[in-house]
């Protein structure tokens, strides 16, 4: 996943249905001698709206919790879409604009408190490690950098086949990937994680080798490829980003229908368009184990 130099200003056209990070606060500086418990948090996506519906599909949202032993305060940190999932997955086709218009950014949100009931009811709230205040403060610096340079949400993982060792053409970049990066950073700083099973959701498309098509200018600009531009617009036409979760799933099934019938998918990734020659089983939602990390320092007994 490409890193960017800075986060672009958001276009006023992009409106969120729910405010991003409404009670967010700055990450506090912890006392070096503090012992901070780190919790793995996981619950079904959109649980606040649809209850456990997506828990049965194993479409989960991940976060990380912290508890300071010196102050007794709890904190939650998560990474999610600024304009909701539909906007990160599908573009808007705006009148008078040739190119599809994307409202796609994701970012970290940090706030005081852990909503125990939310994470425990249908999900997970489990202690995974304890770190020092120093490690927490170093992690906070890393979060700032990660947040400024990794700015686009990517819903899909694209790989060659369901085989575990198959080629991954494109990796997703969403809430769970941020949590995995955070754990890895803590492990590299010396955190030792408990031996517990940790599973994560991936939405995977299966494709032959992707074909690079170009960027917005080369396809939709004055010297662009009119036929290709029309094909991409046509592909995205049924999918409406501003929508309810139910409509999102209706569109998801429309996509699957097109993808299976026509064996094609147009992917927008790191500001570039790719053609995916789709192949069976086309799309899968999987919930699989990703072990907690072992740090580079731990192996040297530090």
PDB file of C-alpha atoms in Angstrom:
ATOM      1  CA  UNK A   1       0.000   0.000   0.000  1.00  0.00           C
ATOM      2  CA  UNK A   2       1.506   3.261  -1.166  1.00  0.00           C
ATOM      3  CA  UNK A   3       2.383   5.966   1.360  1.00  0.00           C
ATOM      4  CA  UNK A   4       1.570   9.601   0.646  1.00  0.00           C
ATOM      5  CA  UNK A   5       3.351  12.791   1.703  1.00  0.00           C
ATOM      6  CA  UNK A   6       0.299  14.400   3.249  1.00  0.00           C
ATOM      7  CA  UNK A   7      -3.446  14.026   3.661  1.00  0.00           C
ATOM      8  CA  UNK A   8      -5.419  16.024   1.068  1.00  0.00           C
ATOM      9  CA  UNK A   9      -8.200  18.379   2.180  1.00  0.00           C
ATOM     10  CA  UNK A  10     -11.597  16.737   1.953  1.00  0.00           C
ATOM     11  CA  UNK A  11     -13.960  17.963  -0.745  1.00  0.00           C
ATOM     12  CA  UNK A  12     -17.162  19.561   0.628  1.00  0.00           C
ATOM     13  CA  UNK A  13     -19.103  17.276  -1.749  1.00  0.00           C
ATOM     14  CA  UNK A  14     -18.121  14.351   0.512  1.00  0.00           C
ATOM     15  CA  UNK A  15     -20.597  14.289   3.374  1.00  0.00           C
ATOM     16  CA  UNK A  16     -20.572  11.666   6.112  1.00  0.00           C
ATOM     17  CA  UNK A  17     -23.828  10.191   7.326  1.00  0.00           C
ATOM     18  CA  UNK A  18     -22.253   9.817  10.782  1.00  0.00           C
ATOM     19  CA  UNK A  19     -19.611  12.234  12.036  1.00  0.00           C
ATOM     20  CA  UNK A  20     -16.142  10.743  11.946  1.00  0.00           C
ATOM     21  CA  UNK A  21     -14.620  10.403  15.437  1.00  0.00           C
ATOM     22  CA  UNK A  22     -17.120  12.744  17.173  1.00  0.00           C
ATOM     23  CA  UNK A  23     -15.539  12.563  20.648  1.00  0.00           C
ATOM     24  CA  UNK A  24     -11.956  12.145  19.465  1.00  0.00           C
ATOM     25  CA  UNK A  25      -9.113  13.611  21.472  1.00  0.00           C
ATOM     26  CA  UNK A  26      -5.334  13.928  21.246  1.00  0.00           C
ATOM     27  CA  UNK A  27      -3.341  10.892  22.388  1.00  0.00           C
ATOM     28  CA  UNK A  28      -2.077  11.752  25.894  1.00  0.00           C
ATOM     29  CA  UNK A  29       1.562  11.588  26.936  1.00  0.00           C
ATOM     30  CA  UNK A  30       1.895   8.827  29.530  1.00  0.00           C
ATOM     31  CA  UNK A  31       4.374   8.802  32.436  1.00  0.00           C
ATOM     32  CA  UNK A  32       7.330   6.587  31.543  1.00  0.00           C
ATOM     33  CA  UNK A  33       6.876   4.326  34.566  1.00  0.00           C
ATOM     34  CA  UNK A  34       3.156   3.710  33.873  1.00  0.00           C
ATOM     35  CA  UNK A  35       2.045   0.144  33.146  1.00  0.00           C
ATOM     36  CA  UNK A  36      -0.601   0.227  30.433  1.00  0.00           C
ATOM     37  CA  UNK A  37      -2.829  -2.729  29.698  1.00  0.00           C
ATOM     38  CA  UNK A  38      -3.579  -3.287  25.999  1.00  0.00           C
ATOM     39  CA  UNK A  39      -6.908  -4.854  25.002  1.00  0.00           C
ATOM     40  CA  UNK A  40      -8.041  -6.434  21.768  1.00  0.00           C
ATOM     41  CA  UNK A  41     -11.524  -5.151  20.863  1.00  0.00           C
ATOM     42  CA  UNK A  42     -13.734  -6.655  18.172  1.00  0.00           C
ATOM     43  CA  UNK A  43     -17.475  -6.481  17.416  1.00  0.00           C
ATOM     44  CA  UNK A  44     -19.751  -6.833  14.364  1.00  0.00           C
ATOM     45  CA  UNK A  45     -19.647  -3.867  11.964  1.00  0.00           C
ATOM     46  CA  UNK A  46     -22.611  -1.456  12.255  1.00  0.00           C
ATOM     47  CA  UNK A  47     -23.754  -3.251  15.407  1.00  0.00           C
ATOM     48  CA  UNK A  48     -25.213  -0.002  16.764  1.00  0.00           C
ATOM     49  CA  UNK A  49     -27.678  -0.034  13.870  1.00  0.00           C
ATOM     50  CA  UNK A  50     -28.276  -3.676  12.957  1.00  0.00           C
ATOM     51  CA  UNK A  51     -27.477  -5.625  16.125  1.00  0.00           C
ATOM     52  CA  UNK A  52     -25.648  -8.874  15.560  1.00  0.00           C
ATOM     53  CA  UNK A  53     -26.742  -9.300  11.910  1.00  0.00           C
ATOM     54  CA  UNK A  54     -23.217  -8.893  10.541  1.00  0.00           C
ATOM     55  CA  UNK A  55     -21.740 -10.924  13.380  1.00  0.00           C
ATOM     56  CA  UNK A  56     -23.309 -13.965  11.753  1.00  0.00           C
ATOM     57  CA  UNK A  57     -21.562 -13.042   8.512  1.00  0.00           C
ATOM     58  CA  UNK A  58     -18.360 -12.525  10.545  1.00  0.00           C
ATOM     59  CA  UNK A  59     -17.940  -8.984   9.219  1.00  0.00           C
ATOM     60  CA  UNK A  60     -16.147  -7.557  12.199  1.00  0.00           C
ATOM     61  CA  UNK A  61     -14.698  -4.202  13.223  1.00  0.00           C
ATOM     62  CA  UNK A  62     -11.459  -4.115  15.202  1.00  0.00           C
ATOM     63  CA  UNK A  63     -10.075  -1.633  17.707  1.00  0.00           C
ATOM     64  CA  UNK A  64      -7.530  -1.527  20.511  1.00  0.00           C
ATOM     65  CA  UNK A  65      -8.071  -0.436  24.116  1.00  0.00           C
ATOM     66  CA  UNK A  66      -5.622   0.919  26.692  1.00  0.00           C
ATOM     67  CA  UNK A  67      -5.850   1.216  30.481  1.00  0.00           C
ATOM     68  CA  UNK A  68      -3.377   3.269  32.513  1.00  0.00           C
ATOM     69  CA  UNK A  69      -2.557   1.768  35.905  1.00  0.00           C
ATOM     70  CA  UNK A  70      -1.422   5.162  37.258  1.00  0.00           C
ATOM     71  CA  UNK A  71      -4.580   7.108  36.393  1.00  0.00           C
ATOM     72  CA  UNK A  72      -7.106   4.286  35.954  1.00  0.00           C
ATOM     73  CA  UNK A  73      -8.254   5.900  32.690  1.00  0.00           C
ATOM     74  CA  UNK A  74      -9.326   3.834  29.680  1.00  0.00           C
ATOM     75  CA  UNK A  75      -8.881   4.749  26.014  1.00  0.00           C
ATOM     76  CA  UNK A  76     -10.025   3.323  22.678  1.00  0.00           C
ATOM     77  CA  UNK A  77      -8.142   3.642  19.380  1.00  0.00           C
ATOM     78  CA  UNK A  78      -9.536   2.555  16.021  1.00  0.00           C
ATOM     79  CA  UNK A  79      -9.174   3.288  12.306  1.00  0.00           C
ATOM     80  CA  UNK A  80     -12.149   3.649   9.982  1.00  0.00           C
ATOM     81  CA  UNK A  81     -13.685   5.458   7.007  1.00  0.00           C
ATOM     82  CA  UNK A  82     -14.221   9.233   7.141  1.00  0.00           C
ATOM     83  CA  UNK A  83     -17.317   9.020   4.906  1.00  0.00           C
ATOM     84  CA  UNK A  84     -18.591   5.501   5.655  1.00  0.00           C
ATOM     85  CA  UNK A  85     -17.857   2.274   3.855  1.00  0.00           C
ATOM     86  CA  UNK A  86     -19.935   2.825   0.702  1.00  0.00           C
ATOM     87  CA  UNK A  87     -17.893   5.905  -0.199  1.00  0.00           C
ATOM     88  CA  UNK A  88     -14.627   3.996   0.201  1.00  0.00           C
ATOM     89  CA  UNK A  89     -15.854   1.154  -1.981  1.00  0.00           C
ATOM     90  CA  UNK A  90     -17.820   2.905  -4.744  1.00  0.00           C
ATOM     91  CA  UNK A  91     -17.391   6.290  -6.447  1.00  0.00           C
ATOM     92  CA  UNK A  92     -20.019   8.916  -7.246  1.00  0.00           C
ATOM     93  CA  UNK A  93     -20.864   9.495 -10.908  1.00  0.00           C
ATOM     94  CA  UNK A  94     -21.440  13.241 -10.919  1.00  0.00           C
ATOM     95  CA  UNK A  95     -23.224  15.084 -13.730  1.00  0.00           C
ATOM     96  CA  UNK A  96     -20.822  17.061 -15.886  1.00  0.00           C
ATOM     97  CA  UNK A  97     -17.780  15.121 -14.641  1.00  0.00           C
ATOM     98  CA  UNK A  98     -16.281  12.385 -16.777  1.00  0.00           C
ATOM     99  CA  UNK A  99     -14.203  10.727 -14.067  1.00  0.00           C
ATOM    100  CA  UNK A 100     -15.822   8.843 -11.192  1.00  0.00           C
ATOM    101  CA  UNK A 101     -15.527  10.969  -8.038  1.00  0.00           C
ATOM    102  CA  UNK A 102     -14.161   9.232  -4.938  1.00  0.00           C
ATOM    103  CA  UNK A 103     -14.898  10.255  -1.344  1.00  0.00           C
ATOM    104  CA  UNK A 104     -12.375   7.902   0.147  1.00  0.00           C
ATOM    105  CA  UNK A 105     -10.242   8.428   3.214  1.00  0.00           C
ATOM    106  CA  UNK A 106      -9.643   6.436   6.372  1.00  0.00           C
ATOM    107  CA  UNK A 107      -8.005   7.630   9.582  1.00  0.00           C
ATOM    108  CA  UNK A 108      -7.260   6.762  13.193  1.00  0.00           C
ATOM    109  CA  UNK A 109      -9.594   7.923  15.959  1.00  0.00           C
ATOM    110  CA  UNK A 110      -8.511   8.056  19.614  1.00  0.00           C
ATOM    111  CA  UNK A 111     -10.875   8.832  22.493  1.00  0.00           C
ATOM    112  CA  UNK A 112     -11.205   8.380  26.237  1.00  0.00           C
ATOM    113  CA  UNK A 113     -13.209   5.445  27.547  1.00  0.00           C
ATOM    114  CA  UNK A 114     -13.887   1.870  26.442  1.00  0.00           C
ATOM    115  CA  UNK A 115     -17.527   0.965  25.793  1.00  0.00           C
ATOM    116  CA  UNK A 116     -17.279  -2.385  27.579  1.00  0.00           C
ATOM    117  CA  UNK A 117     -20.863  -3.410  26.844  1.00  0.00           C
ATOM    118  CA  UNK A 118     -20.468  -2.816  23.096  1.00  0.00           C
ATOM    119  CA  UNK A 119     -17.344  -4.947  22.732  1.00  0.00           C
ATOM    120  CA  UNK A 120     -18.389  -7.676  25.168  1.00  0.00           C
ATOM    121  CA  UNK A 121     -22.011  -8.195  24.023  1.00  0.00           C
ATOM    122  CA  UNK A 122     -21.351  -9.768  20.608  1.00  0.00           C
ATOM    123  CA  UNK A 123     -17.600  -9.555  20.397  1.00  0.00           C
ATOM    124  CA  UNK A 124     -14.312  -9.542  22.204  1.00  0.00           C
ATOM    125  CA  UNK A 125     -12.617  -7.528  24.922  1.00  0.00           C
ATOM    126  CA  UNK A 126      -9.470  -9.347  25.971  1.00  0.00           C
ATOM    127  CA  UNK A 127      -6.116  -8.338  27.478  1.00  0.00           C
ATOM    128  CA  UNK A 128      -3.302  -9.060  25.012  1.00  0.00           C
ATOM    129  CA  UNK A 129      -0.230  -7.396  26.603  1.00  0.00           C
ATOM    130  CA  UNK A 130       0.973  -4.776  29.084  1.00  0.00           C
ATOM    131  CA  UNK A 131       3.359  -2.021  27.990  1.00  0.00           C
ATOM    132  CA  UNK A 132       5.291   0.812  29.639  1.00  0.00           C
ATOM    133  CA  UNK A 133       4.395   4.490  29.328  1.00  0.00           C
ATOM    134  CA  UNK A 134       7.537   4.940  27.235  1.00  0.00           C
ATOM    135  CA  UNK A 135       6.376   2.333  24.717  1.00  0.00           C
ATOM    136  CA  UNK A 136       2.913   3.920  24.594  1.00  0.00           C
ATOM    137  CA  UNK A 137       4.427   7.359  23.835  1.00  0.00           C
ATOM    138  CA  UNK A 138       6.616   5.905  21.061  1.00  0.00           C
ATOM    139  CA  UNK A 139       3.563   4.166  19.614  1.00  0.00           C
ATOM    140  CA  UNK A 140       1.681   7.497  19.671  1.00  0.00           C
ATOM    141  CA  UNK A 141       4.410   9.100  17.501  1.00  0.00           C
ATOM    142  CA  UNK A 142       4.176   6.181  15.082  1.00  0.00           C
ATOM    143  CA  UNK A 143       0.351   6.482  14.906  1.00  0.00           C
ATOM    144  CA  UNK A 144       0.699  10.158  13.934  1.00  0.00           C
ATOM    145  CA  UNK A 145       3.084   9.277  11.079  1.00  0.00           C
ATOM    146  CA  UNK A 146       1.035   6.259   9.950  1.00  0.00           C
ATOM    147  CA  UNK A 147      -2.076   8.429   9.891  1.00  0.00           C
ATOM    148  CA  UNK A 148      -0.545  11.211   7.835  1.00  0.00           C
ATOM    149  CA  UNK A 149       0.898   8.910   5.184  1.00  0.00           C
ATOM    150  CA  UNK A 150      -1.621   6.035   4.864  1.00  0.00           C
ATOM    151  CA  UNK A 151      -4.770   7.899   3.911  1.00  0.00           C
ATOM    152  CA  UNK A 152      -6.950   5.808   1.586  1.00  0.00           C
ATOM    153  CA  UNK A 153      -9.295   3.071   2.768  1.00  0.00           C
ATOM    154  CA  UNK A 154      -9.223  -0.083   0.647  1.00  0.00           C
ATOM    155  CA  UNK A 155     -12.087  -2.552   1.122  1.00  0.00           C
ATOM    156  CA  UNK A 156     -10.890  -5.370  -1.111  1.00  0.00           C
ATOM    157  CA  UNK A 157      -8.066  -7.858  -0.884  1.00  0.00           C
ATOM    158  CA  UNK A 158      -7.388  -9.262  -4.363  1.00  0.00           C
ATOM    159  CA  UNK A 159      -5.626 -12.584  -4.774  1.00  0.00           C
ATOM    160  CA  UNK A 160      -5.064 -15.268  -7.385  1.00  0.00           C
ATOM    161  CA  UNK A 161      -6.927 -18.128  -5.640  1.00  0.00           C
ATOM    162  CA  UNK A 162      -8.330 -19.230  -2.271  1.00  0.00           C
ATOM    163  CA  UNK A 163      -5.129 -21.176  -1.632  1.00  0.00           C
ATOM    164  CA  UNK A 164      -3.305 -19.845   1.460  1.00  0.00           C
ATOM    165  CA  UNK A 165      -0.064 -19.424  -0.481  1.00  0.00           C
ATOM    166  CA  UNK A 166      -1.652 -17.792  -3.515  1.00  0.00           C
ATOM    167  CA  UNK A 167      -0.367 -14.498  -4.939  1.00  0.00           C
ATOM    168  CA  UNK A 168      -1.871 -11.397  -3.326  1.00  0.00           C
ATOM    169  CA  UNK A 169      -2.285  -8.809  -6.098  1.00  0.00           C
ATOM    170  CA  UNK A 170      -3.665  -6.059  -3.840  1.00  0.00           C
ATOM    171  CA  UNK A 171      -3.923  -5.898  -0.077  1.00  0.00           C
ATOM    172  CA  UNK A 172      -6.832  -4.285   1.741  1.00  0.00           C
ATOM    173  CA  UNK A 173      -6.199  -1.300   3.988  1.00  0.00           C
ATOM    174  CA  UNK A 174      -8.901  -1.069   6.647  1.00  0.00           C
ATOM    175  CA  UNK A 175      -9.574  -1.183  10.398  1.00  0.00           C
ATOM    176  CA  UNK A 176      -8.012  -4.566  11.090  1.00  0.00           C
ATOM    177  CA  UNK A 177      -4.849  -3.768   9.126  1.00  0.00           C
ATOM    178  CA  UNK A 178      -4.298  -0.708  11.356  1.00  0.00           C
ATOM    179  CA  UNK A 179      -4.719  -2.851  14.486  1.00  0.00           C
ATOM    180  CA  UNK A 180      -2.257  -5.430  13.112  1.00  0.00           C
ATOM    181  CA  UNK A 181       0.253  -2.640  12.326  1.00  0.00           C
ATOM    182  CA  UNK A 182      -0.198  -1.249  15.851  1.00  0.00           C
ATOM    183  CA  UNK A 183       0.420  -4.652  17.454  1.00  0.00           C
ATOM    184  CA  UNK A 184       3.496  -5.129  15.276  1.00  0.00           C
ATOM    185  CA  UNK A 185       4.832  -1.714  16.288  1.00  0.00           C
ATOM    186  CA  UNK A 186       4.319  -2.552  19.977  1.00  0.00           C
ATOM    187  CA  UNK A 187       6.031  -5.923  19.488  1.00  0.00           C
ATOM    188  CA  UNK A 188       8.975  -4.170  17.807  1.00  0.00           C
ATOM    189  CA  UNK A 189       9.162  -1.828  20.815  1.00  0.00           C
ATOM    190  CA  UNK A 190       9.400  -4.870  23.093  1.00  0.00           C
ATOM    191  CA  UNK A 191       5.806  -5.787  23.973  1.00  0.00           C
ATOM    192  CA  UNK A 192       5.289  -9.500  24.628  1.00  0.00           C
ATOM    193  CA  UNK A 193       1.843 -10.695  23.564  1.00  0.00           C
ATOM    194  CA  UNK A 194      -0.207 -13.448  25.205  1.00  0.00           C
ATOM    195  CA  UNK A 195      -0.759 -16.666  23.282  1.00  0.00           C
ATOM    196  CA  UNK A 196      -4.402 -16.299  22.291  1.00  0.00           C
ATOM    197  CA  UNK A 197      -6.234 -16.889  19.021  1.00  0.00           C
ATOM    198  CA  UNK A 198      -7.003 -13.720  17.054  1.00  0.00           C
ATOM    199  CA  UNK A 199      -9.183 -13.773  13.932  1.00  0.00           C
ATOM    200  CA  UNK A 200      -9.883 -11.029  11.381  1.00  0.00           C
ATOM    201  CA  UNK A 201     -12.335 -10.450   8.539  1.00  0.00           C
ATOM    202  CA  UNK A 202     -11.193 -10.091   4.919  1.00  0.00           C
ATOM    203  CA  UNK A 203     -13.334  -9.476   1.834  1.00  0.00           C
ATOM    204  CA  UNK A 204     -11.427 -11.157  -0.993  1.00  0.00           C
ATOM    205  CA  UNK A 205     -11.823 -10.910  -4.756  1.00  0.00           C
ATOM    206  CA  UNK A 206     -10.237 -13.651  -6.889  1.00  0.00           C
ATOM    207  CA  UNK A 207      -8.622 -12.611 -10.140  1.00  0.00           C
ATOM    208  CA  UNK A 208      -6.062 -13.527 -12.750  1.00  0.00           C
ATOM    209  CA  UNK A 209      -3.139 -11.132 -13.209  1.00  0.00           C
ATOM    210  CA  UNK A 210      -4.459  -7.529 -13.008  1.00  0.00           C
ATOM    211  CA  UNK A 211      -4.037  -5.276 -16.018  1.00  0.00           C
ATOM    212  CA  UNK A 212      -2.913  -1.692 -15.367  1.00  0.00           C
ATOM    213  CA  UNK A 213      -5.239   0.786 -17.103  1.00  0.00           C
ATOM    214  CA  UNK A 214      -3.933   4.211 -16.071  1.00  0.00           C
ATOM    215  CA  UNK A 215      -4.859   7.058 -13.763  1.00  0.00           C
ATOM    216  CA  UNK A 216      -7.748   9.517 -13.834  1.00  0.00           C
ATOM    217  CA  UNK A 217      -6.018  11.882 -16.283  1.00  0.00           C
ATOM    218  CA  UNK A 218      -4.795   9.232 -18.718  1.00  0.00           C
ATOM    219  CA  UNK A 219      -8.234   7.563 -18.909  1.00  0.00           C
ATOM    220  CA  UNK A 220     -10.721  10.420 -18.445  1.00  0.00           C
ATOM    221  CA  UNK A 221      -8.650  13.457 -19.477  1.00  0.00           C
ATOM    222  CA  UNK A 222      -8.810  15.258 -22.849  1.00  0.00           C
ATOM    223  CA  UNK A 223      -6.358  12.758 -24.387  1.00  0.00           C
ATOM    224  CA  UNK A 224      -8.051   9.858 -22.577  1.00  0.00           C
ATOM    225  CA  UNK A 225      -9.453   6.572 -23.772  1.00  0.00           C
ATOM    226  CA  UNK A 226     -13.167   7.250 -24.352  1.00  0.00           C
ATOM    227  CA  UNK A 227     -14.134   3.567 -24.698  1.00  0.00           C
ATOM    228  CA  UNK A 228     -12.361   2.568 -21.494  1.00  0.00           C
ATOM    229  CA  UNK A 229     -13.768   5.611 -19.653  1.00  0.00           C
ATOM    230  CA  UNK A 230     -17.300   4.588 -20.687  1.00  0.00           C
ATOM    231  CA  UNK A 231     -16.706   0.965 -19.593  1.00  0.00           C
ATOM    232  CA  UNK A 232     -15.522   2.055 -16.135  1.00  0.00           C
ATOM    233  CA  UNK A 233     -18.441   4.448 -15.668  1.00  0.00           C
ATOM    234  CA  UNK A 234     -20.834   1.737 -16.820  1.00  0.00           C
ATOM    235  CA  UNK A 235     -19.339  -0.732 -14.329  1.00  0.00           C
ATOM    236  CA  UNK A 236     -19.812   1.640 -11.393  1.00  0.00           C
ATOM    237  CA  UNK A 237     -23.213   2.938 -12.486  1.00  0.00           C
ATOM    238  CA  UNK A 238     -25.441   0.646 -10.350  1.00  0.00           C
ATOM    239  CA  UNK A 239     -23.546   1.328  -7.139  1.00  0.00           C
ATOM    240  CA  UNK A 240     -24.556   4.304  -5.049  1.00  0.00           C
ATOM    241  CA  UNK A 241     -22.157   5.390  -2.312  1.00  0.00           C
ATOM    242  CA  UNK A 242     -24.664   7.460  -0.256  1.00  0.00           C
ATOM    243  CA  UNK A 243     -26.869   4.714   1.004  1.00  0.00           C
ATOM    244  CA  UNK A 244     -28.078   2.633   3.899  1.00  0.00           C
ATOM    245  CA  UNK A 245     -26.298  -0.538   4.906  1.00  0.00           C
ATOM    246  CA  UNK A 246     -29.116  -2.590   3.394  1.00  0.00           C
ATOM    247  CA  UNK A 247     -28.664  -0.823   0.038  1.00  0.00           C
ATOM    248  CA  UNK A 248     -24.907  -1.347   0.332  1.00  0.00           C
ATOM    249  CA  UNK A 249     -25.491  -5.100   0.449  1.00  0.00           C
ATOM    250  CA  UNK A 250     -27.983  -4.985  -2.437  1.00  0.00           C
ATOM    251  CA  UNK A 251     -25.261  -3.229  -4.456  1.00  0.00           C
ATOM    252  CA  UNK A 252     -22.674  -5.746  -3.279  1.00  0.00           C
ATOM    253  CA  UNK A 253     -24.828  -8.512  -4.757  1.00  0.00           C
ATOM    254  CA  UNK A 254     -25.261  -6.514  -7.985  1.00  0.00           C
ATOM    255  CA  UNK A 255     -21.472  -6.324  -8.167  1.00  0.00           C
ATOM    256  CA  UNK A 256     -21.143 -10.060  -7.595  1.00  0.00           C
ATOM    257  CA  UNK A 257     -23.708 -10.681 -10.329  1.00  0.00           C
ATOM    258  CA  UNK A 258     -21.806  -8.519 -12.847  1.00  0.00           C
ATOM    259  CA  UNK A 259     -18.459  -9.896 -11.785  1.00  0.00           C
ATOM    260  CA  UNK A 260     -19.566 -13.507 -12.193  1.00  0.00           C
ATOM    261  CA  UNK A 261     -21.499 -12.999 -15.433  1.00  0.00           C
ATOM    262  CA  UNK A 262     -18.842 -10.860 -17.115  1.00  0.00           C
ATOM    263  CA  UNK A 263     -15.708 -12.022 -15.263  1.00  0.00           C
ATOM    264  CA  UNK A 264     -14.665  -8.414 -14.826  1.00  0.00           C
ATOM    265  CA  UNK A 265     -14.037  -5.875 -12.109  1.00  0.00           C
ATOM    266  CA  UNK A 266     -12.555  -2.375 -12.283  1.00  0.00           C
ATOM    267  CA  UNK A 267     -10.437  -1.618  -9.223  1.00  0.00           C
ATOM    268  CA  UNK A 268      -9.324   1.854  -8.126  1.00  0.00           C
ATOM    269  CA  UNK A 269      -6.248   1.460  -5.933  1.00  0.00           C
ATOM    270  CA  UNK A 270      -3.726   4.121  -4.886  1.00  0.00           C
ATOM    271  CA  UNK A 271      -5.287   6.577  -7.367  1.00  0.00           C
ATOM    272  CA  UNK A 272      -4.885   4.191 -10.328  1.00  0.00           C
ATOM    273  CA  UNK A 273      -7.337   1.998 -12.243  1.00  0.00           C
ATOM    274  CA  UNK A 274      -6.795  -1.711 -12.823  1.00  0.00           C
ATOM    275  CA  UNK A 275      -8.798  -4.330 -14.706  1.00  0.00           C
ATOM    276  CA  UNK A 276      -9.283  -7.606 -12.823  1.00  0.00           C
ATOM    277  CA  UNK A 277     -10.027 -10.708 -14.945  1.00  0.00           C
ATOM    278  CA  UNK A 278     -12.217 -12.351 -12.309  1.00  0.00           C
ATOM    279  CA  UNK A 279     -12.304 -16.076 -11.712  1.00  0.00           C
ATOM    280  CA  UNK A 280     -14.124 -18.568  -9.498  1.00  0.00           C
ATOM    281  CA  UNK A 281     -14.990 -18.355  -6.588  1.00  0.00           C
ATOM    282  CA  UNK A 282     -15.023 -14.595  -7.434  1.00  0.00           C
ATOM    283  CA  UNK A 283     -15.669 -13.234  -3.917  1.00  0.00           C
ATOM    284  CA  UNK A 284     -15.367 -14.600  -0.400  1.00  0.00           C
ATOM    285  CA  UNK A 285     -15.765 -13.146   3.068  1.00  0.00           C
ATOM    286  CA  UNK A 286     -13.357 -14.993   5.328  1.00  0.00           C
ATOM    287  CA  UNK A 287     -12.712 -14.836   9.055  1.00  0.00           C
ATOM    288  CA  UNK A 288      -9.318 -16.300   9.686  1.00  0.00           C
ATOM    289  CA  UNK A 289      -6.625 -16.410  12.315  1.00  0.00           C
ATOM    290  CA  UNK A 290      -3.747 -13.948  12.206  1.00  0.00           C
ATOM    291  CA  UNK A 291      -1.435 -14.667  15.157  1.00  0.00           C
ATOM    292  CA  UNK A 292      -0.344 -11.890  17.505  1.00  0.00           C
ATOM    293  CA  UNK A 293       3.142 -10.710  16.518  1.00  0.00           C
ATOM    294  CA  UNK A 294       6.550 -11.543  17.892  1.00  0.00           C
ATOM    295  CA  UNK A 295       8.757  -8.457  17.994  1.00  0.00           C
ATOM    296  CA  UNK A 296      12.179  -8.030  16.444  1.00  0.00           C
ATOM    297  CA  UNK A 297      13.586  -7.135  19.876  1.00  0.00           C
ATOM    298  CA  UNK A 298      12.004 -10.059  21.737  1.00  0.00           C
ATOM    299  CA  UNK A 299      13.991 -12.581  19.705  1.00  0.00           C
ATOM    300  CA  UNK A 300      17.225 -11.068  21.034  1.00  0.00           C
ATOM    301  CA  UNK A 301      16.072 -11.357  24.629  1.00  0.00           C
ATOM    302  CA  UNK A 302      15.829  -7.584  25.124  1.00  0.00           C
TER     303      UNK A 302
END
